[in-house]
Amino acid sequence: MPCIKGINQLRKPPNIMEVIIQETTTIYPSNPPFNHPHTLSLSHLDTDLNLHVTFRYFRVYANLSNSNPFQLIKNALGTALGPYYPLTGTLRKLEGCRFELHCTPGKGVPIIRASVDYSLESLNYLDELDETFSERLVPNPGLVEAMDHPMILQITLFKCGGYVLGSAVHNMLCDGLGASEFFNGVAELARGVTRMEVEPVWERASLLGPREPVRVEFPFEEFLRLDKEFSPYLQNVGPTVRVCFPMMEKWLDRFKEYLQERSGSRFTTFEALGAFIWRARVKASNIPKDTKVKFAYLMNIRKLLNPPLPKGYWGNGCIQMYVQLTAGELTDQPIWKTASLIKHSKYNANDEYVRSYIDFQKENYEKGITAGKEVSGFTDWRHIGHSKVDFGSGGPVNVVPLSKHFLGSIEPCYFLPYSSVAVEGKEDGDGFKVLVCLRECAKDGFMAEMDKFSRLEFDLG
């Protein structure tokens, strides 16, 4: 039986590879939608301080059509930036610490052209790679540059004709679904349509603004912390590493059967696997048993609201959900109880919960709202469209997030889809991939726990 152990660490290739930066250009909207400076209001979900971070990731393309991807994407991007012109704006901090978007004629999106003198096939399409190299495939703006240019792109051409599209997008402008919607729109234009199927909708302050008067109906302070001086992304837990491993369907099926046998409940993959990984990480990190630890994730609210958000809304349309335990409770209680807590936490997500959270943000924003320390962030990328962005030669053969900052967590976990595109030299298994960031000192213990999972050893109470 195959096991997880031994195939997880992002390995360093045998030779030192250079990413050669050739040029940086700016793409402007091909049909400028305005001719005077103006500001756009952001929602209280957009300006959550946990989202004051640039999200970085890349897509790998085999380029089976042998097109010129740099020119193709440049042209399509220029057209898309007409309706999506807020991506050319500048984030500005207001009094009271909130943010707004300032839009000025003549601004655009920077795009970097780079090259690598290797074929993607020789690098296994970046499935396993040195972190130093992968970091150079995506722009990495500082805080000031990220506010001035909330989107920066990089296209890196490989010797085989394939390429990597690296994206650095400020999280205050959009969540994963919103970014996916934008890139799928650019891809539509690259494939030859004259107009994107879904037109973007802004209206953030009116659709997701606070009520008058505000009304907070849920005890958010039970798991959130008000501390203006605390920065969740500056926590010092020592060196961190990324590990990536396959998750086979037969392992998951047997684990979910195990949970159902003991609890009488059915669990989704996210609930079941999330519980196991959270427990494995906390156990391996040797966190003191009386320390509070949190499981954090995003719940899509677009269809939960009354009325639902309109089609094309590309701002942050998710609410942060939490499960909180002490480290001792998490590691000592039966695993099915943890999965049940994650499952039941979803039941809170409704229109009133979202409106209350927005009102809570308005009342407490200046105090600094954070989830505190020891937060494990989880997100599922399998179904939000990242793997469907097709510029005309097929979708990406790999999608890799680089950000270690997510929902106040510096140790996020991503569930990643396998490619739907078959390419020579790359074989994907069934199931999906899991990418986990964790403190380096916990790596061996964590992978030992995941190796037990692959061997169907679930005797956890």
Short mmCIF file of C-alpha atoms in Angstrom, two decimals:
data_model
loop_
_atom_site.label_atom_id
_atom_site.label_comp_id
_atom_site.label_asym_id
_atom_site.label_seq_id
_atom_site.Cartn_x
_atom_site.Cartn_y
_atom_site.Cartn_z
CA MET A 1 0.00 0.00 0.00
CA PRO A 2 1.41 3.44 -0.88
CA CYS A 3 2.03 5.75 2.03
CA ILE A 4 2.48 9.45 2.50
CA LYS A 5 5.82 9.34 4.26
CA GLY A 6 8.83 10.22 2.13
CA ILE A 7 7.14 12.02 -0.77
CA ASN A 8 6.13 15.24 0.90
CA GLN A 9 8.97 17.75 1.19
CA LEU A 10 9.28 20.21 -1.69
CA ARG A 11 12.65 19.05 -2.93
CA LYS A 12 15.55 21.02 -4.31
CA PRO A 13 16.31 20.22 -7.96
CA PRO A 14 19.75 18.87 -8.82
CA ASN A 15 20.95 22.10 -10.43
CA ILE A 16 20.61 25.69 -9.38
CA MET A 17 17.96 27.24 -11.62
CA GLU A 18 17.75 30.88 -12.46
CA VAL A 19 14.59 32.86 -13.11
CA ILE A 20 15.70 35.54 -15.55
CA ILE A 21 13.62 38.72 -15.39
CA GLN A 22 13.44 40.15 -18.90
CA GLU A 23 11.05 43.08 -18.62
CA THR A 24 8.31 44.66 -16.56
CA THR A 25 5.50 46.41 -18.38
CA THR A 26 2.20 47.94 -17.31
CA ILE A 27 -1.09 46.82 -18.84
CA TYR A 28 -3.71 49.54 -19.04
CA PRO A 29 -7.44 49.11 -19.64
CA SER A 30 -7.89 49.03 -23.42
CA ASN A 31 -11.15 50.98 -23.00
CA PRO A 32 -10.58 53.35 -20.07
CA PRO A 33 -13.87 53.38 -18.12
CA PHE A 34 -13.40 56.78 -16.45
CA ASN A 35 -11.47 60.02 -16.92
CA HIS A 36 -11.35 61.53 -13.43
CA PRO A 37 -10.00 60.39 -10.05
CA HIS A 38 -12.52 58.86 -7.68
CA THR A 39 -12.72 56.54 -4.69
CA LEU A 40 -14.53 53.25 -4.23
CA SER A 41 -15.75 52.05 -0.84
CA LEU A 42 -14.81 48.60 0.39
CA SER A 43 -17.05 46.38 2.48
CA HIS A 44 -16.40 45.55 6.12
CA LEU A 45 -15.53 42.04 4.99
CA ASP A 46 -12.95 43.40 2.53
CA THR A 47 -11.25 45.54 5.15
CA ASP A 48 -10.97 42.84 7.81
CA LEU A 49 -7.43 43.33 9.14
CA ASN A 50 -6.70 39.62 8.66
CA LEU A 51 -6.97 40.33 4.91
CA HIS A 52 -4.36 43.10 4.90
CA VAL A 53 -1.99 40.79 3.04
CA THR A 54 -1.03 39.97 -0.55
CA PHE A 55 -2.09 36.50 -1.62
CA ARG A 56 0.49 34.81 -3.87
CA TYR A 57 0.11 31.71 -6.00
CA PHE A 58 0.94 30.35 -9.44
CA ARG A 59 -0.57 28.22 -12.18
CA VAL A 60 1.52 25.93 -14.39
CA TYR A 61 0.60 25.55 -18.08
CA ALA A 62 1.93 23.03 -20.60
CA ASN A 63 0.94 25.40 -23.49
CA LEU A 64 -0.15 22.61 -25.82
CA SER A 65 -1.12 25.13 -28.53
CA ASN A 66 2.41 26.63 -28.76
CA SER A 67 0.95 30.14 -28.63
CA ASN A 68 2.77 33.21 -27.32
CA PRO A 69 1.30 33.28 -23.81
CA PHE A 70 2.79 36.61 -22.79
CA GLN A 71 1.22 38.50 -25.68
CA LEU A 72 -2.02 36.54 -25.48
CA ILE A 73 -2.56 37.20 -21.78
CA LYS A 74 -1.44 40.84 -22.08
CA ASN A 75 -4.07 41.53 -24.73
CA ALA A 76 -6.84 39.75 -22.86
CA LEU A 77 -5.86 41.45 -19.61
CA GLY A 78 -6.12 44.89 -21.19
CA THR A 79 -9.70 44.15 -22.24
CA ALA A 80 -10.66 42.65 -18.87
CA LEU A 81 -9.31 45.67 -16.99
CA GLY A 82 -12.10 47.78 -18.45
CA PRO A 83 -14.84 46.31 -16.25
CA TYR A 84 -12.30 45.20 -13.62
CA TYR A 85 -10.57 48.60 -13.45
CA PRO A 86 -10.53 48.63 -9.59
CA LEU A 87 -7.55 46.25 -9.89
CA THR A 88 -5.59 49.26 -11.19
CA GLY A 89 -6.44 51.34 -8.11
CA THR A 90 -4.49 52.20 -4.97
CA LEU A 91 -5.47 51.14 -1.45
CA ARG A 92 -5.41 53.97 1.06
CA LYS A 93 -5.76 53.90 4.82
CA LEU A 94 -8.33 56.26 6.30
CA GLU A 95 -8.73 57.67 9.79
CA GLY A 96 -9.98 54.94 12.04
CA CYS A 97 -7.74 52.41 10.28
CA ARG A 98 -10.25 51.48 7.57
CA PHE A 99 -9.32 51.40 3.89
CA GLU A 100 -10.70 52.67 0.60
CA LEU A 101 -9.67 52.25 -3.03
CA HIS A 102 -8.49 55.33 -4.93
CA CYS A 103 -8.77 55.10 -8.73
CA THR A 104 -6.76 57.38 -11.03
CA PRO A 105 -6.77 57.59 -14.85
CA GLY A 106 -3.60 56.26 -16.43
CA LYS A 107 -2.90 53.48 -13.92
CA GLY A 108 -2.59 49.83 -14.84
CA VAL A 109 -1.45 46.41 -13.68
CA PRO A 110 2.31 45.61 -13.75
CA ILE A 111 3.20 42.37 -15.52
CA ILE A 112 6.67 40.81 -15.45
CA ARG A 113 8.09 38.65 -18.24
CA ALA A 114 10.69 36.09 -17.15
CA SER A 115 12.26 32.88 -18.42
CA VAL A 116 13.78 29.63 -17.15
CA ASP A 117 16.16 27.45 -19.18
CA TYR A 118 14.50 24.15 -18.19
CA SER A 119 11.50 22.22 -19.42
CA LEU A 120 8.50 21.81 -17.16
CA GLU A 121 8.51 18.05 -17.72
CA SER A 122 12.08 17.80 -16.38
CA LEU A 123 10.79 19.51 -13.21
CA ASN A 124 7.70 17.28 -12.92
CA TYR A 125 5.57 20.34 -13.69
CA LEU A 126 6.63 21.88 -10.35
CA ASP A 127 4.94 19.21 -8.24
CA GLU A 128 8.03 18.98 -6.05
CA LEU A 129 10.31 21.97 -5.99
CA ASP A 130 12.73 24.02 -3.99
CA GLU A 131 10.98 26.85 -2.14
CA THR A 132 13.62 29.38 -3.13
CA PHE A 133 12.94 28.76 -6.81
CA SER A 134 9.15 28.69 -6.54
CA GLU A 135 9.15 32.00 -4.65
CA ARG A 136 10.80 33.65 -7.67
CA LEU A 137 7.92 32.65 -9.94
CA VAL A 138 5.52 35.07 -8.25
CA PRO A 139 5.93 38.80 -7.54
CA ASN A 140 6.52 39.55 -3.87
CA PRO A 141 5.68 43.23 -3.27
CA GLY A 142 6.37 44.98 0.01
CA LEU A 143 3.54 46.54 2.02
CA VAL A 144 3.72 49.93 0.28
CA GLU A 145 4.00 48.51 -3.24
CA ALA A 146 1.16 46.07 -2.56
CA MET A 147 -1.18 48.93 -1.66
CA ASP A 148 -0.09 50.96 -4.67
CA HIS A 149 -0.44 47.97 -7.01
CA PRO A 150 -2.95 45.52 -5.49
CA MET A 151 -2.41 43.17 -8.43
CA ILE A 152 0.97 42.29 -9.96
CA LEU A 153 1.44 39.40 -12.39
CA GLN A 154 4.42 37.45 -13.71
CA ILE A 155 4.61 35.14 -16.73
CA THR A 156 7.65 32.87 -16.71
CA LEU A 157 8.37 31.04 -19.97
CA PHE A 158 10.09 27.64 -19.82
CA LYS A 159 12.32 25.99 -22.40
CA CYS A 160 9.56 23.60 -23.48
CA GLY A 161 7.16 26.42 -24.40
CA GLY A 162 5.13 25.97 -21.24
CA TYR A 163 4.78 28.76 -18.73
CA VAL A 164 3.86 29.74 -15.20
CA LEU A 165 1.41 32.54 -14.42
CA GLY A 166 2.28 33.97 -11.01
CA SER A 167 -0.25 36.23 -9.28
CA ALA A 168 0.12 38.58 -6.33
CA VAL A 169 -3.32 39.95 -5.41
CA HIS A 170 -4.16 42.00 -2.33
CA ASN A 171 -6.75 40.07 -0.34
CA MET A 172 -8.80 43.20 0.42
CA LEU A 173 -9.86 43.40 -3.23
CA CYS A 174 -11.15 39.86 -3.62
CA ASP A 175 -11.24 36.41 -2.11
CA GLY A 176 -10.29 33.18 -3.90
CA LEU A 177 -13.64 32.94 -5.69
CA GLY A 178 -13.44 36.57 -6.82
CA ALA A 179 -9.89 36.17 -8.13
CA SER A 180 -10.86 32.95 -9.89
CA GLU A 181 -13.79 34.72 -11.53
CA PHE A 182 -11.48 37.47 -12.79
CA PHE A 183 -8.88 35.09 -14.24
CA ASN A 184 -11.55 32.95 -15.86
CA GLY A 185 -12.88 36.13 -17.49
CA VAL A 186 -9.40 36.98 -18.81
CA ALA A 187 -9.12 33.40 -20.10
CA GLU A 188 -12.45 33.69 -21.91
CA LEU A 189 -11.19 36.78 -23.73
CA ALA A 190 -7.92 35.02 -24.57
CA ARG A 191 -9.95 32.20 -26.15
CA GLY A 192 -11.60 34.69 -28.50
CA VAL A 193 -14.88 35.88 -27.00
CA THR A 194 -15.59 39.58 -27.28
CA ARG A 195 -17.25 39.92 -23.90
CA MET A 196 -16.92 38.05 -20.61
CA GLU A 197 -19.87 35.86 -19.68
CA VAL A 198 -20.08 37.28 -16.13
CA GLU A 199 -19.85 41.05 -15.73
CA PRO A 200 -18.25 42.16 -12.43
CA VAL A 201 -20.37 43.84 -9.74
CA TRP A 202 -18.86 46.25 -7.18
CA GLU A 203 -21.50 47.84 -4.84
CA ARG A 204 -19.59 46.59 -1.81
CA ALA A 205 -20.59 49.16 0.79
CA SER A 206 -24.30 48.88 -0.02
CA LEU A 207 -24.45 45.07 -0.30
CA LEU A 208 -22.26 44.28 2.72
CA GLY A 209 -22.43 47.42 4.82
CA PRO A 210 -23.38 47.68 8.52
CA ARG A 211 -26.95 48.10 9.66
CA GLU A 212 -28.36 51.26 11.22
CA PRO A 213 -28.43 50.86 14.12
CA VAL A 214 -25.88 48.08 14.45
CA ARG A 215 -27.06 44.85 16.07
CA VAL A 216 -24.65 42.11 17.19
CA GLU A 217 -26.55 38.90 17.95
CA PHE A 218 -23.64 36.45 18.30
CA PRO A 219 -20.82 36.25 20.92
CA PHE A 220 -17.89 36.82 18.55
CA GLU A 221 -15.68 37.93 21.44
CA GLU A 222 -15.59 34.29 22.63
CA PHE A 223 -13.12 33.41 19.87
CA LEU A 224 -11.91 36.79 18.62
CA ARG A 225 -9.45 39.09 20.34
CA LEU A 226 -9.52 42.89 20.48
CA ASP A 227 -5.90 44.01 20.46
CA LYS A 228 -4.72 46.86 18.27
CA GLU A 229 -1.06 46.07 19.00
CA PHE A 230 -1.23 42.40 18.00
CA SER A 231 -0.21 41.45 14.47
CA PRO A 232 -1.21 37.86 13.61
CA TYR A 233 1.36 37.58 10.83
CA LEU A 234 4.33 38.62 12.98
CA GLN A 235 4.06 35.71 15.41
CA ASN A 236 7.38 34.03 16.07
CA VAL A 237 7.02 30.25 15.96
CA GLY A 238 10.47 29.66 14.51
CA PRO A 239 11.27 28.47 10.97
CA THR A 240 8.34 27.11 8.97
CA VAL A 241 8.27 24.66 6.06
CA ARG A 242 5.79 23.48 3.44
CA VAL A 243 4.93 19.84 2.96
CA CYS A 244 2.82 18.49 0.12
CA PHE A 245 1.36 15.01 -0.16
CA PRO A 246 -1.35 13.09 -2.02
CA MET A 247 -4.68 12.27 -0.44
CA MET A 248 -6.24 9.15 -1.94
CA GLU A 249 -9.99 8.59 -2.01
CA LYS A 250 -9.76 5.12 -0.45
CA TRP A 251 -8.01 6.56 2.61
CA LEU A 252 -10.72 9.20 2.98
CA ASP A 253 -13.58 6.76 2.42
CA ARG A 254 -12.28 4.44 5.13
CA PHE A 255 -11.67 7.33 7.55
CA LYS A 256 -15.18 8.72 7.02
CA GLU A 257 -16.60 5.23 7.59
CA TYR A 258 -14.58 5.09 10.81
CA LEU A 259 -16.02 8.42 11.98
CA GLN A 260 -19.58 7.43 11.09
CA GLU A 261 -19.28 4.12 12.94
CA ARG A 262 -18.35 5.96 16.14
CA SER A 263 -20.49 9.09 15.87
CA GLY A 264 -23.51 8.06 13.82
CA SER A 265 -22.97 11.11 11.60
CA ARG A 266 -21.71 11.56 8.06
CA PHE A 267 -18.86 13.99 7.44
CA THR A 268 -17.60 15.85 4.40
CA THR A 269 -13.99 15.49 3.31
CA PHE A 270 -13.26 18.99 4.64
CA GLU A 271 -14.71 18.22 8.07
CA ALA A 272 -13.07 14.80 8.43
CA LEU A 273 -9.63 15.48 7.00
CA GLY A 274 -9.53 18.96 8.51
CA ALA A 275 -10.06 17.47 11.98
CA PHE A 276 -7.27 14.93 11.48
CA ILE A 277 -4.75 17.43 10.11
CA TRP A 278 -5.54 20.02 12.81
CA ARG A 279 -5.02 17.42 15.53
CA ALA A 280 -1.82 16.10 13.90
CA ARG A 281 -0.33 19.59 13.59
CA VAL A 282 -1.11 20.66 17.16
CA LYS A 283 0.11 17.33 18.56
CA ALA A 284 3.38 17.52 16.58
CA SER A 285 3.97 21.16 17.57
CA ASN A 286 4.04 20.32 21.30
CA ILE A 287 1.75 23.22 22.14
CA PRO A 288 1.06 23.41 25.92
CA LYS A 289 -2.19 21.62 26.74
CA ASP A 290 -3.88 24.64 28.34
CA THR A 291 -3.27 26.87 25.28
CA LYS A 292 -6.30 27.76 23.19
CA VAL A 293 -6.00 26.63 19.58
CA LYS A 294 -8.32 27.51 16.72
CA PHE A 295 -9.47 25.89 13.49
CA ALA A 296 -10.30 28.74 11.06
CA TYR A 297 -11.93 28.53 7.65
CA LEU A 298 -14.06 30.56 5.26
CA MET A 299 -17.73 29.94 4.52
CA ASN A 300 -19.05 31.22 1.19
CA ILE A 301 -22.01 33.50 1.96
CA ARG A 302 -22.97 34.52 -1.58
CA LYS A 303 -26.10 32.36 -1.56
CA LEU A 304 -26.67 32.37 2.20
CA LEU A 305 -27.60 36.05 2.37
CA ASN A 306 -31.15 37.30 1.99
CA PRO A 307 -31.22 38.41 -0.76
CA PRO A 308 -28.19 36.52 -2.19
CA LEU A 309 -25.26 38.51 -3.53
CA PRO A 310 -25.68 39.18 -7.26
CA LYS A 311 -23.90 37.09 -9.84
CA GLY A 312 -20.58 38.75 -10.62
CA TYR A 313 -19.92 40.02 -7.11
CA TRP A 314 -16.15 39.54 -6.84
CA GLY A 315 -15.33 41.08 -3.49
CA ASN A 316 -14.78 39.11 -0.31
CA GLY A 317 -17.94 37.04 -0.11
CA CYS A 318 -16.96 34.67 2.68
CA ILE A 319 -17.28 34.81 6.46
CA GLN A 320 -14.62 33.54 8.84
CA MET A 321 -15.69 30.57 10.96
CA TYR A 322 -13.85 29.17 13.98
CA VAL A 323 -13.69 26.14 16.22
CA GLN A 324 -11.82 26.68 19.49
CA LEU A 325 -10.44 24.14 21.95
CA THR A 326 -7.48 23.85 24.25
CA ALA A 327 -4.58 21.89 22.80
CA GLY A 328 -5.20 19.22 25.43
CA GLU A 329 -8.87 18.86 24.51
CA LEU A 330 -8.00 18.57 20.83
CA THR A 331 -5.32 15.92 21.22
CA ASP A 332 -7.09 13.90 23.92
CA GLN A 333 -10.72 13.75 22.79
CA PRO A 334 -11.96 11.23 20.18
CA ILE A 335 -11.32 12.50 16.66
CA TRP A 336 -15.00 12.18 15.73
CA LYS A 337 -15.85 14.82 18.34
CA THR A 338 -13.50 17.29 16.66
CA ALA A 339 -15.00 16.52 13.25
CA SER A 340 -18.46 17.07 14.77
CA LEU A 341 -17.46 20.49 16.12
CA ILE A 342 -16.26 21.54 12.65
CA LYS A 343 -19.48 20.21 11.12
CA HIS A 344 -21.72 22.00 13.61
CA SER A 345 -19.83 25.30 13.32
CA LYS A 346 -21.23 25.65 9.80
CA TYR A 347 -24.78 25.81 11.12
CA ASN A 348 -24.19 29.36 12.40
CA ALA A 349 -23.61 30.68 8.89
CA ASN A 350 -26.78 32.51 7.86
CA ASP A 351 -27.86 36.03 6.98
CA GLU A 352 -28.14 37.17 10.61
CA TYR A 353 -24.70 35.80 11.50
CA VAL A 354 -23.09 37.64 8.57
CA ARG A 355 -24.91 40.91 9.32
CA SER A 356 -23.97 40.64 12.99
CA TYR A 357 -20.33 40.05 12.10
CA ILE A 358 -20.33 43.14 9.86
CA ASP A 359 -21.89 45.17 12.69
CA PHE A 360 -19.29 43.74 15.11
CA GLN A 361 -16.59 44.90 12.70
CA LYS A 362 -18.02 48.43 12.65
CA GLU A 363 -18.22 48.64 16.44
CA ASN A 364 -14.76 47.22 17.13
CA TYR A 365 -12.63 47.83 14.04
CA GLU A 366 -10.42 50.51 15.60
CA LYS A 367 -9.68 48.23 18.57
CA GLY A 368 -8.07 45.70 16.24
CA ILE A 369 -9.98 42.44 15.65
CA THR A 370 -7.88 39.28 15.48
CA ALA A 371 -8.25 35.57 16.14
CA GLY A 372 -5.11 35.65 18.30
CA LYS A 373 -2.37 33.03 18.43
CA GLU A 374 -2.22 29.36 17.45
CA VAL A 375 -4.67 29.64 14.56
CA SER A 376 -4.69 26.88 11.95
CA GLY A 377 -6.24 28.18 8.72
CA PHE A 378 -7.88 25.71 6.31
CA THR A 379 -9.12 26.32 2.79
CA ASP A 380 -10.44 24.05 0.03
CA TRP A 381 -9.36 25.05 -3.48
CA ARG A 382 -10.80 22.00 -5.23
CA HIS A 383 -14.04 23.61 -6.40
CA ILE A 384 -13.54 27.37 -6.72
CA GLY A 385 -12.34 27.52 -10.31
CA HIS A 386 -8.57 27.96 -9.91
CA SER A 387 -7.90 24.81 -11.95
CA LYS A 388 -10.26 25.76 -14.81
CA VAL A 389 -8.52 28.92 -16.05
CA ASP A 390 -7.89 28.02 -19.71
CA PHE A 391 -6.22 30.59 -21.97
CA GLY A 392 -6.75 28.41 -25.04
CA SER A 393 -4.38 25.47 -24.63
CA GLY A 394 -6.01 23.72 -21.69
CA GLY A 395 -6.26 24.45 -18.01
CA PRO A 396 -3.31 24.49 -15.63
CA VAL A 397 -1.52 21.24 -14.88
CA ASN A 398 -0.70 22.52 -11.41
CA VAL A 399 -1.92 25.24 -9.03
CA VAL A 400 0.37 26.14 -6.11
CA PRO A 401 -0.36 28.68 -3.34
CA LEU A 402 2.71 30.28 -1.77
CA SER A 403 1.11 32.44 0.92
CA LYS A 404 1.68 31.40 4.50
CA HIS A 405 -0.61 34.15 5.79
CA PHE A 406 -4.29 33.21 5.83
CA LEU A 407 -7.12 34.16 8.23
CA GLY A 408 -4.67 35.27 10.87
CA SER A 409 -2.86 31.94 10.56
CA ILE A 410 0.82 31.55 9.70
CA GLU A 411 0.32 27.81 9.22
CA PRO A 412 -2.40 27.38 6.58
CA CYS A 413 -3.53 24.14 4.96
CA TYR A 414 -4.74 23.93 1.35
CA PHE A 415 -6.72 21.16 -0.34
CA LEU A 416 -5.62 21.35 -3.99
CA PRO A 417 -7.12 19.75 -7.10
CA TYR A 418 -5.25 17.57 -9.53
CA SER A 419 -5.16 18.78 -13.12
CA SER A 420 -7.90 17.86 -15.58
CA VAL A 421 -5.31 18.16 -18.37
CA ALA A 422 -3.28 15.08 -19.27
CA VAL A 423 0.33 15.85 -20.18
CA GLU A 424 3.19 13.55 -20.99
CA GLY A 425 5.49 12.84 -18.06
CA LYS A 426 2.98 13.80 -15.35
CA GLU A 427 0.76 11.25 -13.67
CA ASP A 428 -1.76 12.26 -11.04
CA GLY A 429 -3.43 9.82 -8.71
CA ASP A 430 -7.03 9.80 -7.61
CA GLY A 431 -8.15 12.18 -4.90
CA PHE A 432 -6.29 15.45 -4.50
CA LYS A 433 -3.19 17.07 -2.97
CA VAL A 434 -2.74 18.63 0.45
CA LEU A 435 -0.27 21.47 1.03
CA VAL A 436 0.45 22.26 4.67
CA CYS A 437 2.60 24.98 6.20
CA LEU A 438 3.88 24.18 9.68
CA ARG A 439 6.74 24.93 12.03
CA GLU A 440 9.88 23.09 11.04
CA CYS A 441 10.25 21.43 14.43
CA ALA A 442 6.86 19.75 13.92
CA LYS A 443 7.49 18.33 10.46
CA ASP A 444 8.67 14.84 11.40
CA GLY A 445 5.94 14.31 13.99
CA PHE A 446 3.26 15.64 11.68
CA MET A 447 4.28 13.41 8.79
CA ALA A 448 4.38 10.41 11.12
CA GLU A 449 0.73 11.13 11.97
CA MET A 450 -0.19 11.47 8.29
CA ASP A 451 1.64 8.24 7.52
CA LYS A 452 -0.66 6.53 10.03
CA PHE A 453 -3.60 7.99 8.11
CA SER A 454 -2.38 6.47 4.84
CA ARG A 455 -2.04 3.10 6.56
CA LEU A 456 -5.63 3.38 7.84
CA GLU A 457 -4.57 3.48 11.48
CA PHE A 458 -7.35 5.61 12.98
CA ASP A 459 -7.47 4.26 16.52
CA LEU A 460 -7.89 7.67 18.08
CA GLY A 461 -10.73 7.04 20.49
#
